[in-house]
XYZ file of C-alpha atoms in Angstrom:
237
model
C 108.669 84.009 80.087
C 107.362 87.351 81.698
C 103.166 89.369 82.088
C 103.047 91.581 79.244
C 99.386 93.750 78.470
C 98.160 95.900 80.589
C 98.894 96.912 83.890
C 97.427 99.068 86.654
C 100.016 100.752 89.060
C 99.320 102.101 92.142
C 101.551 104.974 94.174
C 100.811 105.033 98.079
C 101.445 108.184 99.642
C 102.725 108.309 103.075
C 101.410 111.309 104.684
C 99.010 113.683 107.352
C 95.520 113.298 106.904
C 95.412 117.554 106.394
C 98.032 116.779 103.324
C 95.643 114.352 101.502
C 93.321 117.052 99.683
C 97.029 119.248 98.701
C 97.937 115.030 97.376
C 94.481 115.109 95.147
C 94.916 118.180 94.308
C 98.548 117.405 92.770
C 97.238 114.341 91.108
C 94.849 116.044 89.110
C 97.486 118.516 87.779
C 99.280 115.623 86.733
C 96.268 113.500 84.752
C 96.332 110.942 88.059
C 93.622 109.066 89.701
C 93.615 109.934 93.581
C 91.876 107.226 95.797
C 92.154 107.443 99.826
C 91.721 103.676 101.002
C 91.280 102.830 104.278
C 91.639 99.528 105.598
C 89.174 98.446 108.587
C 91.914 97.199 110.332
C 95.902 96.725 110.346
C 99.731 98.444 110.362
C 98.445 100.929 107.763
C 94.909 102.021 107.465
C 95.105 104.790 106.113
C 96.339 104.326 102.332
C 96.058 107.264 99.941
C 97.577 106.335 96.284
C 97.419 107.554 93.025
C 96.970 104.957 90.288
C 97.790 104.700 86.320
C 97.665 102.857 82.981
C 100.149 101.113 80.608
C 100.177 98.729 78.223
C 103.140 96.792 76.606
C 105.759 95.264 79.338
C 106.063 95.207 83.194
C 109.697 97.114 82.949
C 107.618 99.548 81.047
C 104.674 99.970 84.034
C 107.688 100.104 86.062
C 109.151 102.718 84.831
C 105.853 104.943 84.245
C 105.468 104.054 87.807
C 108.540 104.697 88.885
C 108.763 108.363 87.112
C 105.320 109.248 89.033
C 106.537 108.709 92.397
C 110.449 110.447 91.033
C 107.466 113.431 90.674
C 106.082 112.900 93.816
C 109.158 112.987 95.509
C 109.754 115.934 93.743
C 106.920 117.958 95.015
C 108.096 116.842 98.503
C 105.882 114.325 99.304
C 107.102 110.511 100.818
C 106.445 107.648 98.869
C 105.896 104.116 100.676
C 104.685 101.752 98.093
C 104.785 101.043 94.029
C 102.316 98.489 93.478
C 101.548 96.961 90.136
C 99.047 94.713 88.961
C 98.081 92.942 85.817
C 95.273 92.454 83.919
C 94.467 88.579 84.853
C 93.899 87.834 80.722
C 97.230 88.949 79.649
C 100.097 86.593 78.980
C 103.024 84.929 81.804
C 100.037 85.026 84.033
C 100.380 81.749 85.498
C 96.702 79.506 84.599
C 98.101 76.322 86.748
C 99.046 76.296 90.688
C 102.261 74.483 89.067
C 103.493 77.552 87.758
C 102.600 80.116 90.358
C 106.015 79.695 91.984
C 107.102 83.423 92.908
C 105.142 83.959 96.797
C 105.082 87.782 96.344
C 103.141 87.449 93.482
C 99.804 86.733 93.873
C 96.272 87.539 92.522
C 93.987 90.002 93.754
C 90.464 90.198 94.013
C 88.172 93.483 94.333
C 83.899 92.852 95.470
C 82.474 96.727 95.820
C 79.262 96.069 97.828
C 76.307 98.465 98.293
C 75.033 97.727 102.239
C 72.098 99.823 104.000
C 72.749 102.340 106.769
C 73.081 100.192 109.157
C 74.558 96.987 108.000
C 76.366 94.188 110.360
C 80.223 94.939 109.812
C 81.146 92.337 111.728
C 78.941 89.722 110.302
C 80.074 90.480 107.129
C 83.515 90.482 108.346
C 82.997 87.251 109.949
C 81.942 86.045 107.060
C 84.594 86.940 104.454
C 87.807 86.138 106.862
C 87.545 82.053 105.851
C 88.156 83.287 102.667
C 91.310 85.308 103.250
C 89.795 88.319 102.776
C 89.181 91.540 104.545
C 87.160 95.244 103.902
C 88.287 98.658 102.831
C 86.550 101.494 101.663
C 86.933 104.501 99.754
C 87.185 107.532 102.453
C 86.382 110.038 99.410
C 83.037 108.554 98.615
C 80.113 109.130 100.320
C 76.289 108.105 98.391
C 73.842 110.787 98.637
C 70.810 107.978 99.072
C 72.717 107.268 103.271
C 74.128 103.837 101.500
C 77.634 102.615 102.289
C 80.125 101.185 99.889
C 82.401 98.226 101.110
C 85.616 96.831 98.990
C 85.869 93.117 100.349
C 89.935 92.540 99.510
C 90.630 89.095 98.817
C 94.513 87.308 98.144
C 95.199 84.280 96.728
C 99.378 83.408 96.907
C 101.048 80.385 94.986
C 98.047 79.346 92.774
C 97.050 79.906 89.085
C 93.949 81.519 87.927
C 91.906 79.070 87.666
C 92.064 78.001 91.435
C 92.202 81.648 92.100
C 88.566 81.691 90.231
C 87.365 78.949 92.420
C 88.305 80.762 95.695
C 86.460 84.040 94.083
C 83.616 81.923 93.301
C 83.183 80.457 96.752
C 83.041 84.571 98.015
C 81.054 85.676 96.231
C 78.217 82.814 96.861
C 78.941 83.350 100.256
C 78.328 87.249 99.908
C 75.150 86.205 97.956
C 74.193 83.868 100.003
C 74.381 86.500 102.725
C 72.129 88.412 101.126
C 74.607 91.180 100.031
C 74.688 93.099 96.782
C 77.453 93.172 94.469
C 78.125 95.901 92.504
C 81.343 95.345 90.576
C 84.045 92.311 90.716
C 87.801 93.084 89.749
C 90.379 90.474 89.057
C 93.985 91.141 89.284
C 97.010 89.318 89.239
C 99.647 91.251 91.737
C 103.268 91.549 90.043
C 105.219 93.685 92.220
C 104.053 94.883 95.428
C 107.008 97.249 96.829
C 106.261 97.130 100.315
C 103.771 94.680 101.738
C 104.186 95.348 105.384
C 101.743 98.464 104.750
C 98.974 95.718 104.936
C 100.509 93.582 108.043
C 97.631 92.668 110.377
C 94.576 93.140 107.538
C 94.115 90.113 105.858
C 94.438 87.194 108.413
C 96.237 83.977 106.436
C 97.627 86.384 104.098
C 101.623 86.116 104.010
C 103.644 89.585 103.825
C 106.951 88.108 102.063
C 109.886 89.664 103.844
C 112.201 86.347 102.983
C 113.809 83.877 105.206
C 113.630 80.402 105.801
C 110.049 80.838 108.010
C 108.637 82.353 105.641
C 109.379 80.041 103.066
C 108.461 77.201 104.980
C 104.432 79.245 106.219
C 104.396 79.377 102.802
C 104.587 75.547 101.851
C 102.317 75.258 104.461
C 100.130 77.847 102.866
C 100.080 76.384 99.484
C 99.783 72.577 101.062
C 96.620 73.757 102.782
C 95.515 75.699 100.412
C 95.194 72.259 98.183
C 93.711 70.327 100.859
C 90.952 72.750 100.890
C 89.839 73.178 97.180
C 90.144 69.308 96.843
C 87.680 69.545 99.482
C 85.296 71.610 97.966
C 85.781 69.524 94.655
C 85.059 66.413 96.092
C 81.993 67.936 97.732
C 80.585 69.395 94.755
């Protein structure tokens, strides 16, 4: 059974900094949301993207994202990635670990933090790294009050929604214990990632799925390690 329900698709554009405003205008003219996400580190830190939402089947979501990508290419822009995310309540999203067999699909959590003007970035990164998470920001978002916004993105592969939810709760607890203000939390299930290598080097412990036995071995090791870690937490609680 494949996933059906609500979807959000991101179309990432490869461009020079001077082209970003033009892409934002193109998105507005075509009724699409534009965001310029900047990763804290990694192979491709600047990731301008357009977002569209659909409801129905995964094939329908793919078709809508593909149409947006084709229109972008016709306008002369380079599309580097199509990523489709399903709402966690969608039919077909795995709840048990045993049903999460596809390493190319994964749960992704986004926590938006409101930080002081002089927040300790190194301490924040150190707090989230053990949770298979890292930081990013919206380059076009500047607050009038001088505070900073950062997104903490956590990825959970080869687990169902129940285990992913426990890992999100652990990350949330760590951030709150450190005194961070969490403005919002989003949960998603990524059903298609056209080029995960764009994020290479960003989140330690997250695996870029590019095929081959070595990757399969690493994914199985990650599954076992994650299961052991979660079991240890349950015994300690």
